Amino acid sequence: MFRLWAKTFKNNHMLRDTVICDGSSDTRTHKIFHALDEVCSQFDLGRPLWLDSNVREFQKHAKARFYKDSFIEQIEFDYLEIQMLEEDD
């Protein structure tokens, strides 16, 4: 089972979180993008841009933070963090 945890933070306090599960046979990349779309839908956010720093961070640590420069619209928190909890075997 694929599980991705998403959290928003402001002043080092978690404001909101959700876990997205995906049991499909899709690729890892597609599951990540689908999960991020679901997070944005639940949190009523525009989809953030994947900057090179986000890609490197996610590849290295299975975690990425999206700051204000990753969003087109203004956000009411400091950053959105996504973290891989579980991947398919």
PDB file of N, CA and C in Angstrom:
ATOM      1  N   MET A   1       0.839  -1.183   0.000  1.00  0.00           N
ATOM      2  CA  MET A   1       0.000   0.000   0.000  1.00  0.00           C
ATOM      3  C   MET A   1       0.884   1.246   0.000  1.00  0.00           C
ATOM      4  N   PHE A   2       0.574   2.183  -0.846  1.00  0.00           N
ATOM      5  CA  PHE A   2       1.263   3.473  -0.927  1.00  0.00           C
ATOM      6  C   PHE A   2       0.546   4.445   0.007  1.00  0.00           C
ATOM      7  N   ARG A   3       1.314   5.110   0.875  1.00  0.00           N
ATOM      8  CA  ARG A   3       0.730   6.120   1.773  1.00  0.00           C
ATOM      9  C   ARG A   3       1.630   7.353   1.803  1.00  0.00           C
ATOM     10  N   LEU A   4       1.015   8.527   1.665  1.00  0.00           N
ATOM     11  CA  LEU A   4       1.726   9.797   1.679  1.00  0.00           C
ATOM     12  C   LEU A   4       1.076  10.686   2.738  1.00  0.00           C
ATOM     13  N   TRP A   5       1.901  11.274   3.595  1.00  0.00           N
ATOM     14  CA  TRP A   5       1.428  12.148   4.667  1.00  0.00           C
ATOM     15  C   TRP A   5       1.702  13.585   4.267  1.00  0.00           C
ATOM     16  N   ALA A   6       0.700  14.438   4.343  1.00  0.00           N
ATOM     17  CA  ALA A   6       0.851  15.854   4.012  1.00  0.00           C
ATOM     18  C   ALA A   6       0.464  16.700   5.214  1.00  0.00           C
ATOM     19  N   LYS A   7       1.266  17.755   5.444  1.00  0.00           N
ATOM     20  CA  LYS A   7       1.034  18.618   6.607  1.00  0.00           C
ATOM     21  C   LYS A   7       1.302  20.062   6.209  1.00  0.00           C
ATOM     22  N   THR A   8       0.540  20.994   6.791  1.00  0.00           N
ATOM     23  CA  THR A   8       0.847  22.411   6.643  1.00  0.00           C
ATOM     24  C   THR A   8       1.333  22.938   7.987  1.00  0.00           C
ATOM     25  N   PHE A   9       2.310  23.853   7.928  1.00  0.00           N
ATOM     26  CA  PHE A   9       2.914  24.410   9.133  1.00  0.00           C
ATOM     27  C   PHE A   9       2.927  25.928   9.077  1.00  0.00           C
ATOM     28  N   LYS A  10       2.735  26.535  10.229  1.00  0.00           N
ATOM     29  CA  LYS A  10       2.912  27.975  10.393  1.00  0.00           C
ATOM     30  C   LYS A  10       3.563  28.203  11.750  1.00  0.00           C
ATOM     31  N   ASN A  11       4.657  28.947  11.761  1.00  0.00           N
ATOM     32  CA  ASN A  11       5.412  29.211  12.989  1.00  0.00           C
ATOM     33  C   ASN A  11       5.784  27.920  13.722  1.00  0.00           C
ATOM     34  N   ASN A  12       6.213  26.927  12.952  1.00  0.00           N
ATOM     35  CA  ASN A  12       6.635  25.620  13.476  1.00  0.00           C
ATOM     36  C   ASN A  12       5.537  24.848  14.195  1.00  0.00           C
ATOM     37  N   HIS A  13       4.284  25.159  13.908  1.00  0.00           N
ATOM     38  CA  HIS A  13       3.151  24.416  14.452  1.00  0.00           C
ATOM     39  C   HIS A  13       2.374  23.800  13.291  1.00  0.00           C
ATOM     40  N   MET A  14       2.042  22.523  13.430  1.00  0.00           N
ATOM     41  CA  MET A  14       1.267  21.862  12.390  1.00  0.00           C
ATOM     42  C   MET A  14      -0.177  22.357  12.462  1.00  0.00           C
ATOM     43  N   LEU A  15      -0.678  22.848  11.347  1.00  0.00           N
ATOM     44  CA  LEU A  15      -2.042  23.344  11.281  1.00  0.00           C
ATOM     45  C   LEU A  15      -3.024  22.270  10.840  1.00  0.00           C
ATOM     46  N   ARG A  16      -2.582  21.459   9.892  1.00  0.00           N
ATOM     47  CA  ARG A  16      -3.486  20.499   9.265  1.00  0.00           C
ATOM     48  C   ARG A  16      -2.680  19.342   8.707  1.00  0.00           C
ATOM     49  N   ASP A  17      -3.267  18.158   8.706  1.00  0.00           N
ATOM     50  CA  ASP A  17      -2.582  17.031   8.079  1.00  0.00           C
ATOM     51  C   ASP A  17      -3.593  16.046   7.530  1.00  0.00           C
ATOM     52  N   THR A  18      -3.109  15.214   6.637  1.00  0.00           N
ATOM     53  CA  THR A  18      -3.919  14.161   6.042  1.00  0.00           C
ATOM     54  C   THR A  18      -2.990  13.073   5.521  1.00  0.00           C
ATOM     55  N   VAL A  19      -3.506  11.877   5.431  1.00  0.00           N
ATOM     56  CA  VAL A  19      -2.767  10.756   4.847  1.00  0.00           C
ATOM     57  C   VAL A  19      -3.556  10.270   3.642  1.00  0.00           C
ATOM     58  N   ILE A  20      -2.864  10.170   2.522  1.00  0.00           N
ATOM     59  CA  ILE A  20      -3.476   9.700   1.282  1.00  0.00           C
ATOM     60  C   ILE A  20      -2.979   8.284   1.012  1.00  0.00           C
ATOM     61  N   CYS A  21      -3.905   7.361   0.796  1.00  0.00           N
ATOM     62  CA  CYS A  21      -3.572   5.968   0.500  1.00  0.00           C
ATOM     63  C   CYS A  21      -3.930   5.667  -0.952  1.00  0.00           C
ATOM     64  N   ASP A  22      -3.118   4.836  -1.577  1.00  0.00           N
ATOM     65  CA  ASP A  22      -3.344   4.478  -2.975  1.00  0.00           C
ATOM     66  C   ASP A  22      -2.948   3.018  -3.169  1.00  0.00           C
ATOM     67  N   GLY A  23      -3.908   2.188  -3.472  1.00  0.00           N
ATOM     68  CA  GLY A  23      -3.650   0.772  -3.690  1.00  0.00           C
ATOM     69  C   GLY A  23      -3.614   0.398  -5.159  1.00  0.00           C
ATOM     70  N   SER A  24      -3.579   1.398  -6.032  1.00  0.00           N
ATOM     71  CA  SER A  24      -3.611   1.119  -7.475  1.00  0.00           C
ATOM     72  C   SER A  24      -2.279   0.540  -7.938  1.00  0.00           C
ATOM     73  N   SER A  25      -2.252   0.107  -9.176  1.00  0.00           N
ATOM     74  CA  SER A  25      -1.024  -0.450  -9.757  1.00  0.00           C
ATOM     75  C   SER A  25      -0.275   0.604 -10.576  1.00  0.00           C
ATOM     76  N   ASP A  26      -0.596   1.872 -10.362  1.00  0.00           N
ATOM     77  CA  ASP A  26       0.063   2.972 -11.063  1.00  0.00           C
ATOM     78  C   ASP A  26       1.540   3.055 -10.678  1.00  0.00           C
ATOM     79  N   THR A  27       2.314   3.843 -11.404  1.00  0.00           N
ATOM     80  CA  THR A  27       3.729   4.011 -11.083  1.00  0.00           C
ATOM     81  C   THR A  27       3.882   4.876  -9.826  1.00  0.00           C
ATOM     82  N   ARG A  28       5.052   4.812  -9.223  1.00  0.00           N
ATOM     83  CA  ARG A  28       5.322   5.594  -8.008  1.00  0.00           C
ATOM     84  C   ARG A  28       5.139   7.085  -8.275  1.00  0.00           C
ATOM     85  N   THR A  29       5.663   7.562  -9.382  1.00  0.00           N
ATOM     86  CA  THR A  29       5.561   8.974  -9.732  1.00  0.00           C
ATOM     87  C   THR A  29       4.105   9.397  -9.888  1.00  0.00           C
ATOM     88  N   HIS A  30       3.317   8.590 -10.590  1.00  0.00           N
ATOM     89  CA  HIS A  30       1.900   8.917 -10.761  1.00  0.00           C
ATOM     90  C   HIS A  30       1.177   8.914  -9.423  1.00  0.00           C
ATOM     91  N   LYS A  31       1.513   7.977  -8.551  1.00  0.00           N
ATOM     92  CA  LYS A  31       0.872   7.931  -7.226  1.00  0.00           C
ATOM     93  C   LYS A  31       1.197   9.182  -6.424  1.00  0.00           C
ATOM     94  N   ILE A  32       2.433   9.652  -6.506  1.00  0.00           N
ATOM     95  CA  ILE A  32       2.827  10.862  -5.783  1.00  0.00           C
ATOM     96  C   ILE A  32       2.036  12.063  -6.313  1.00  0.00           C
ATOM     97  N   PHE A  33       1.967  12.205  -7.625  1.00  0.00           N
ATOM     98  CA  PHE A  33       1.231  13.327  -8.208  1.00  0.00           C
ATOM     99  C   PHE A  33      -0.257  13.257  -7.904  1.00  0.00           C
ATOM    100  N   HIS A  34      -0.843  12.057  -7.967  1.00  0.00           N
ATOM    101  CA  HIS A  34      -2.264  11.893  -7.639  1.00  0.00           C
ATOM    102  C   HIS A  34      -2.509  12.219  -6.169  1.00  0.00           C
ATOM    103  N   ALA A  35      -1.605  11.778  -5.295  1.00  0.00           N
ATOM    104  CA  ALA A  35      -1.749  12.052  -3.863  1.00  0.00           C
ATOM    105  C   ALA A  35      -1.646  13.551  -3.604  1.00  0.00           C
ATOM    106  N   LEU A  36      -0.700  14.220  -4.257  1.00  0.00           N
ATOM    107  CA  LEU A  36      -0.562  15.666  -4.076  1.00  0.00           C
ATOM    108  C   LEU A  36      -1.799  16.406  -4.586  1.00  0.00           C
ATOM    109  N   ASP A  37      -2.375  15.951  -5.685  1.00  0.00           N
ATOM    110  CA  ASP A  37      -3.631  16.531  -6.176  1.00  0.00           C
ATOM    111  C   ASP A  37      -4.740  16.368  -5.143  1.00  0.00           C
ATOM    112  N   GLU A  38      -4.821  15.197  -4.522  1.00  0.00           N
ATOM    113  CA  GLU A  38      -5.842  14.940  -3.501  1.00  0.00           C
ATOM    114  C   GLU A  38      -5.625  15.825  -2.280  1.00  0.00           C
ATOM    115  N   VAL A  39      -4.379  15.988  -1.870  1.00  0.00           N
ATOM    116  CA  VAL A  39      -4.049  16.867  -0.742  1.00  0.00           C
ATOM    117  C   VAL A  39      -4.507  18.293  -1.052  1.00  0.00           C
ATOM    118  N   CYS A  40      -4.178  18.778  -2.220  1.00  0.00           N
ATOM    119  CA  CYS A  40      -4.546  20.133  -2.604  1.00  0.00           C
ATOM    120  C   CYS A  40      -6.065  20.303  -2.648  1.00  0.00           C
ATOM    121  N   SER A  41      -6.760  19.286  -3.080  1.00  0.00           N
ATOM    122  CA  SER A  41      -8.220  19.326  -3.091  1.00  0.00           C
ATOM    123  C   SER A  41      -8.767  19.396  -1.659  1.00  0.00           C
ATOM    124  N   GLN A  42      -8.249  18.543  -0.783  1.00  0.00           N
ATOM    125  CA  GLN A  42      -8.709  18.535   0.611  1.00  0.00           C
ATOM    126  C   GLN A  42      -8.390  19.842   1.330  1.00  0.00           C
ATOM    127  N   PHE A  43      -7.224  20.420   1.064  1.00  0.00           N
ATOM    128  CA  PHE A  43      -6.784  21.641   1.737  1.00  0.00           C
ATOM    129  C   PHE A  43      -7.213  22.911   0.994  1.00  0.00           C
ATOM    130  N   ASP A  44      -7.912  22.749  -0.138  1.00  0.00           N
ATOM    131  CA  ASP A  44      -8.354  23.864  -0.966  1.00  0.00           C
ATOM    132  C   ASP A  44      -7.178  24.746  -1.388  1.00  0.00           C
ATOM    133  N   LEU A  45      -6.185  24.098  -1.993  1.00  0.00           N
ATOM    134  CA  LEU A  45      -4.965  24.768  -2.448  1.00  0.00           C
ATOM    135  C   LEU A  45      -4.787  24.574  -3.945  1.00  0.00           C
ATOM    136  N   GLY A  46      -4.072  25.513  -4.542  1.00  0.00           N
ATOM    137  CA  GLY A  46      -3.604  25.297  -5.904  1.00  0.00           C
ATOM    138  C   GLY A  46      -2.429  24.330  -5.846  1.00  0.00           C
ATOM    139  N   ARG A  47      -2.218  23.617  -6.913  1.00  0.00           N
ATOM    140  CA  ARG A  47      -1.125  22.635  -6.937  1.00  0.00           C
ATOM    141  C   ARG A  47       0.229  23.354  -6.938  1.00  0.00           C
ATOM    142  N   PRO A  48       1.140  22.968  -6.036  1.00  0.00           N
ATOM    143  CA  PRO A  48       2.450  23.623  -6.006  1.00  0.00           C
ATOM    144  C   PRO A  48       3.325  23.188  -7.180  1.00  0.00           C
ATOM    145  N   LEU A  49       4.282  24.038  -7.501  1.00  0.00           N
ATOM    146  CA  LEU A  49       5.254  23.728  -8.544  1.00  0.00           C
ATOM    147  C   LEU A  49       6.380  22.905  -7.935  1.00  0.00           C
ATOM    148  N   TRP A  50       6.824  21.890  -8.657  1.00  0.00           N
ATOM    149  CA  TRP A  50       7.976  21.093  -8.217  1.00  0.00           C
ATOM    150  C   TRP A  50       9.239  21.804  -8.688  1.00  0.00           C
ATOM    151  N   LEU A  51       9.909  22.474  -7.779  1.00  0.00           N
ATOM    152  CA  LEU A  51      11.183  23.103  -8.100  1.00  0.00           C
ATOM    153  C   LEU A  51      12.278  22.038  -8.027  1.00  0.00           C
ATOM    154  N   ASP A  52      13.427  22.312  -8.619  1.00  0.00           N
ATOM    155  CA  ASP A  52      14.525  21.339  -8.597  1.00  0.00           C
ATOM    156  C   ASP A  52      14.889  20.936  -7.176  1.00  0.00           C
ATOM    157  N   SER A  53      14.836  21.888  -6.260  1.00  0.00           N
ATOM    158  CA  SER A  53      15.163  21.583  -4.855  1.00  0.00           C
ATOM    159  C   SER A  53      14.159  20.611  -4.256  1.00  0.00           C
ATOM    160  N   ASN A  54      12.877  20.722  -4.633  1.00  0.00           N
ATOM    161  CA  ASN A  54      11.856  19.790  -4.140  1.00  0.00           C
ATOM    162  C   ASN A  54      12.110  18.381  -4.652  1.00  0.00           C
ATOM    163  N   VAL A  55      12.450  18.287  -5.916  1.00  0.00           N
ATOM    164  CA  VAL A  55      12.698  16.976  -6.528  1.00  0.00           C
ATOM    165  C   VAL A  55      13.889  16.294  -5.853  1.00  0.00           C
ATOM    166  N   ARG A  56      14.991  17.037  -5.692  1.00  0.00           N
ATOM    167  CA  ARG A  56      16.185  16.470  -5.044  1.00  0.00           C
ATOM    168  C   ARG A  56      15.896  16.033  -3.608  1.00  0.00           C
ATOM    169  N   GLU A  57      15.184  16.874  -2.875  1.00  0.00           N
ATOM    170  CA  GLU A  57      14.852  16.565  -1.482  1.00  0.00           C
ATOM    171  C   GLU A  57      13.983  15.309  -1.400  1.00  0.00           C
ATOM    172  N   PHE A  58      12.996  15.199  -2.284  1.00  0.00           N
ATOM    173  CA  PHE A  58      12.107  14.042  -2.248  1.00  0.00           C
ATOM    174  C   PHE A  58      12.844  12.772  -2.653  1.00  0.00           C
ATOM    175  N   GLN A  59      13.715  12.846  -3.638  1.00  0.00           N
ATOM    176  CA  GLN A  59      14.478  11.674  -4.065  1.00  0.00           C
ATOM    177  C   GLN A  59      15.419  11.198  -2.958  1.00  0.00           C
ATOM    178  N   LYS A  60      15.997  12.128  -2.239  1.00  0.00           N
ATOM    179  CA  LYS A  60      16.979  11.783  -1.215  1.00  0.00           C
ATOM    180  C   LYS A  60      16.355  11.345   0.103  1.00  0.00           C
ATOM    181  N   HIS A  61      15.276  12.027   0.539  1.00  0.00           N
ATOM    182  CA  HIS A  61      14.718  11.791   1.870  1.00  0.00           C
ATOM    183  C   HIS A  61      13.279  11.291   1.877  1.00  0.00           C
ATOM    184  N   ALA A  62      12.659  11.128   0.724  1.00  0.00           N
ATOM    185  CA  ALA A  62      11.245  10.759   0.618  1.00  0.00           C
ATOM    186  C   ALA A  62      10.373  11.780   1.345  1.00  0.00           C
ATOM    187  N   LYS A  63      10.811  13.043   1.303  1.00  0.00           N
ATOM    188  CA  LYS A  63      10.101  14.141   1.950  1.00  0.00           C
ATOM    189  C   LYS A  63      10.413  15.419   1.182  1.00  0.00           C
ATOM    190  N   ALA A  64       9.430  16.297   1.067  1.00  0.00           N
ATOM    191  CA  ALA A  64       9.659  17.580   0.394  1.00  0.00           C
ATOM    192  C   ALA A  64       8.805  18.652   1.049  1.00  0.00           C
ATOM    193  N   ARG A  65       9.350  19.856   1.069  1.00  0.00           N
ATOM    194  CA  ARG A  65       8.621  21.012   1.589  1.00  0.00           C
ATOM    195  C   ARG A  65       8.392  22.001   0.461  1.00  0.00           C
ATOM    196  N   PHE A  66       7.156  22.454   0.367  1.00  0.00           N
ATOM    197  CA  PHE A  66       6.771  23.439  -0.634  1.00  0.00           C
ATOM    198  C   PHE A  66       6.509  24.765   0.083  1.00  0.00           C
ATOM    199  N   TYR A  67       7.394  25.734  -0.150  1.00  0.00           N
ATOM    200  CA  TYR A  67       7.276  27.048   0.467  1.00  0.00           C
ATOM    201  C   TYR A  67       6.464  27.978  -0.432  1.00  0.00           C
ATOM    202  N   LYS A  68       6.323  29.219  -0.012  1.00  0.00           N
ATOM    203  CA  LYS A  68       5.505  30.188  -0.748  1.00  0.00           C
ATOM    204  C   LYS A  68       5.915  30.332  -2.209  1.00  0.00           C
ATOM    205  N   ASP A  69       7.197  30.169  -2.508  1.00  0.00           N
ATOM    206  CA  ASP A  69       7.648  30.321  -3.895  1.00  0.00           C
ATOM    207  C   ASP A  69       7.222  29.168  -4.799  1.00  0.00           C
ATOM    208  N   SER A  70       6.681  28.104  -4.217  1.00  0.00           N
ATOM    209  CA  SER A  70       6.189  26.975  -5.006  1.00  0.00           C
ATOM    210  C   SER A  70       4.717  27.136  -5.396  1.00  0.00           C
ATOM    211  N   PHE A  71       4.054  28.120  -4.815  1.00  0.00           N
ATOM    212  CA  PHE A  71       2.626  28.328  -5.078  1.00  0.00           C
ATOM    213  C   PHE A  71       2.416  29.602  -5.881  1.00  0.00           C
ATOM    214  N   ILE A  72       1.469  29.566  -6.788  1.00  0.00           N
ATOM    215  CA  ILE A  72       1.144  30.741  -7.583  1.00  0.00           C
ATOM    216  C   ILE A  72       0.331  31.731  -6.751  1.00  0.00           C
ATOM    217  N   GLU A  73      -0.657  31.216  -6.004  1.00  0.00           N
ATOM    218  CA  GLU A  73      -1.478  32.080  -5.174  1.00  0.00           C
ATOM    219  C   GLU A  73      -0.836  32.237  -3.791  1.00  0.00           C
ATOM    220  N   GLN A  74      -1.343  33.191  -3.034  1.00  0.00           N
ATOM    221  CA  GLN A  74      -0.829  33.412  -1.686  1.00  0.00           C
ATOM    222  C   GLN A  74      -1.345  32.310  -0.764  1.00  0.00           C
ATOM    223  N   ILE A  75      -0.490  31.852   0.140  1.00  0.00           N
ATOM    224  CA  ILE A  75      -0.879  30.800   1.078  1.00  0.00           C
ATOM    225  C   ILE A  75      -0.895  31.365   2.493  1.00  0.00           C
ATOM    226  N   GLU A  76      -1.690  30.741   3.351  1.00  0.00           N
ATOM    227  CA  GLU A  76      -1.874  31.209   4.723  1.00  0.00           C
ATOM    228  C   GLU A  76      -1.011  30.436   5.721  1.00  0.00           C
ATOM    229  N   PHE A  77      -0.010  29.733   5.247  1.00  0.00           N
ATOM    230  CA  PHE A  77       0.875  28.951   6.105  1.00  0.00           C
ATOM    231  C   PHE A  77       2.294  29.131   5.593  1.00  0.00           C
ATOM    232  N   ASP A  78       3.273  28.637   6.355  1.00  0.00           N
ATOM    233  CA  ASP A  78       4.674  28.809   5.966  1.00  0.00           C
ATOM    234  C   ASP A  78       5.114  27.803   4.907  1.00  0.00           C
ATOM    235  N   TYR A  79       4.686  26.546   5.048  1.00  0.00           N
ATOM    236  CA  TYR A  79       5.033  25.541   4.045  1.00  0.00           C
ATOM    237  C   TYR A  79       4.125  24.326   4.135  1.00  0.00           C
ATOM    238  N   LEU A  80       4.059  23.594   3.028  1.00  0.00           N
ATOM    239  CA  LEU A  80       3.376  22.307   2.929  1.00  0.00           C
ATOM    240  C   LEU A  80       4.460  21.250   2.842  1.00  0.00           C
ATOM    241  N   GLU A  81       4.375  20.259   3.703  1.00  0.00           N
ATOM    242  CA  GLU A  81       5.363  19.177   3.691  1.00  0.00           C
ATOM    243  C   GLU A  81       4.667  17.880   3.316  1.00  0.00           C
ATOM    244  N   ILE A  82       5.270  17.151   2.386  1.00  0.00           N
ATOM    245  CA  ILE A  82       4.774  15.810   2.062  1.00  0.00           C
ATOM    246  C   ILE A  82       5.860  14.813   2.416  1.00  0.00           C
ATOM    247  N   GLN A  83       5.430  13.667   2.918  1.00  0.00           N
ATOM    248  CA  GLN A  83       6.376  12.641   3.349  1.00  0.00           C
ATOM    249  C   GLN A  83       5.824  11.268   2.996  1.00  0.00           C
ATOM    250  N   MET A  84       6.677  10.461   2.407  1.00  0.00           N
ATOM    251  CA  MET A  84       6.305   9.090   2.073  1.00  0.00           C
ATOM    252  C   MET A  84       6.279   8.266   3.355  1.00  0.00           C
ATOM    253  N   LEU A  85       5.150   7.635   3.641  1.00  0.00           N
ATOM    254  CA  LEU A  85       5.051   6.775   4.812  1.00  0.00           C
ATOM    255  C   LEU A  85       5.278   5.311   4.449  1.00  0.00           C
ATOM    256  N   GLU A  86       4.747   4.913   3.311  1.00  0.00           N
ATOM    257  CA  GLU A  86       4.824   3.505   2.913  1.00  0.00           C
ATOM    258  C   GLU A  86       4.772   3.421   1.400  1.00  0.00           C
ATOM    259  N   GLU A  87       5.604   2.550   0.854  1.00  0.00           N
ATOM    260  CA  GLU A  87       5.609   2.325  -0.583  1.00  0.00           C
ATOM    261  C   GLU A  87       5.257   0.875  -0.869  1.00  0.00           C
ATOM    262  N   ASP A  88       4.762   0.642  -2.076  1.00  0.00           N
ATOM    263  CA  ASP A  88       4.473  -0.729  -2.505  1.00  0.00           C
ATOM    264  C   ASP A  88       5.770  -1.509  -2.580  1.00  0.00           C
ATOM    265  N   ASP A  89       5.687  -2.781  -2.329  1.00  0.00           N
ATOM    266  CA  ASP A  89       6.879  -3.639  -2.406  1.00  0.00           C
ATOM    267  C   ASP A  89       7.177  -4.061  -3.813  1.00  0.00           C
TER     268      ASP A  89
END
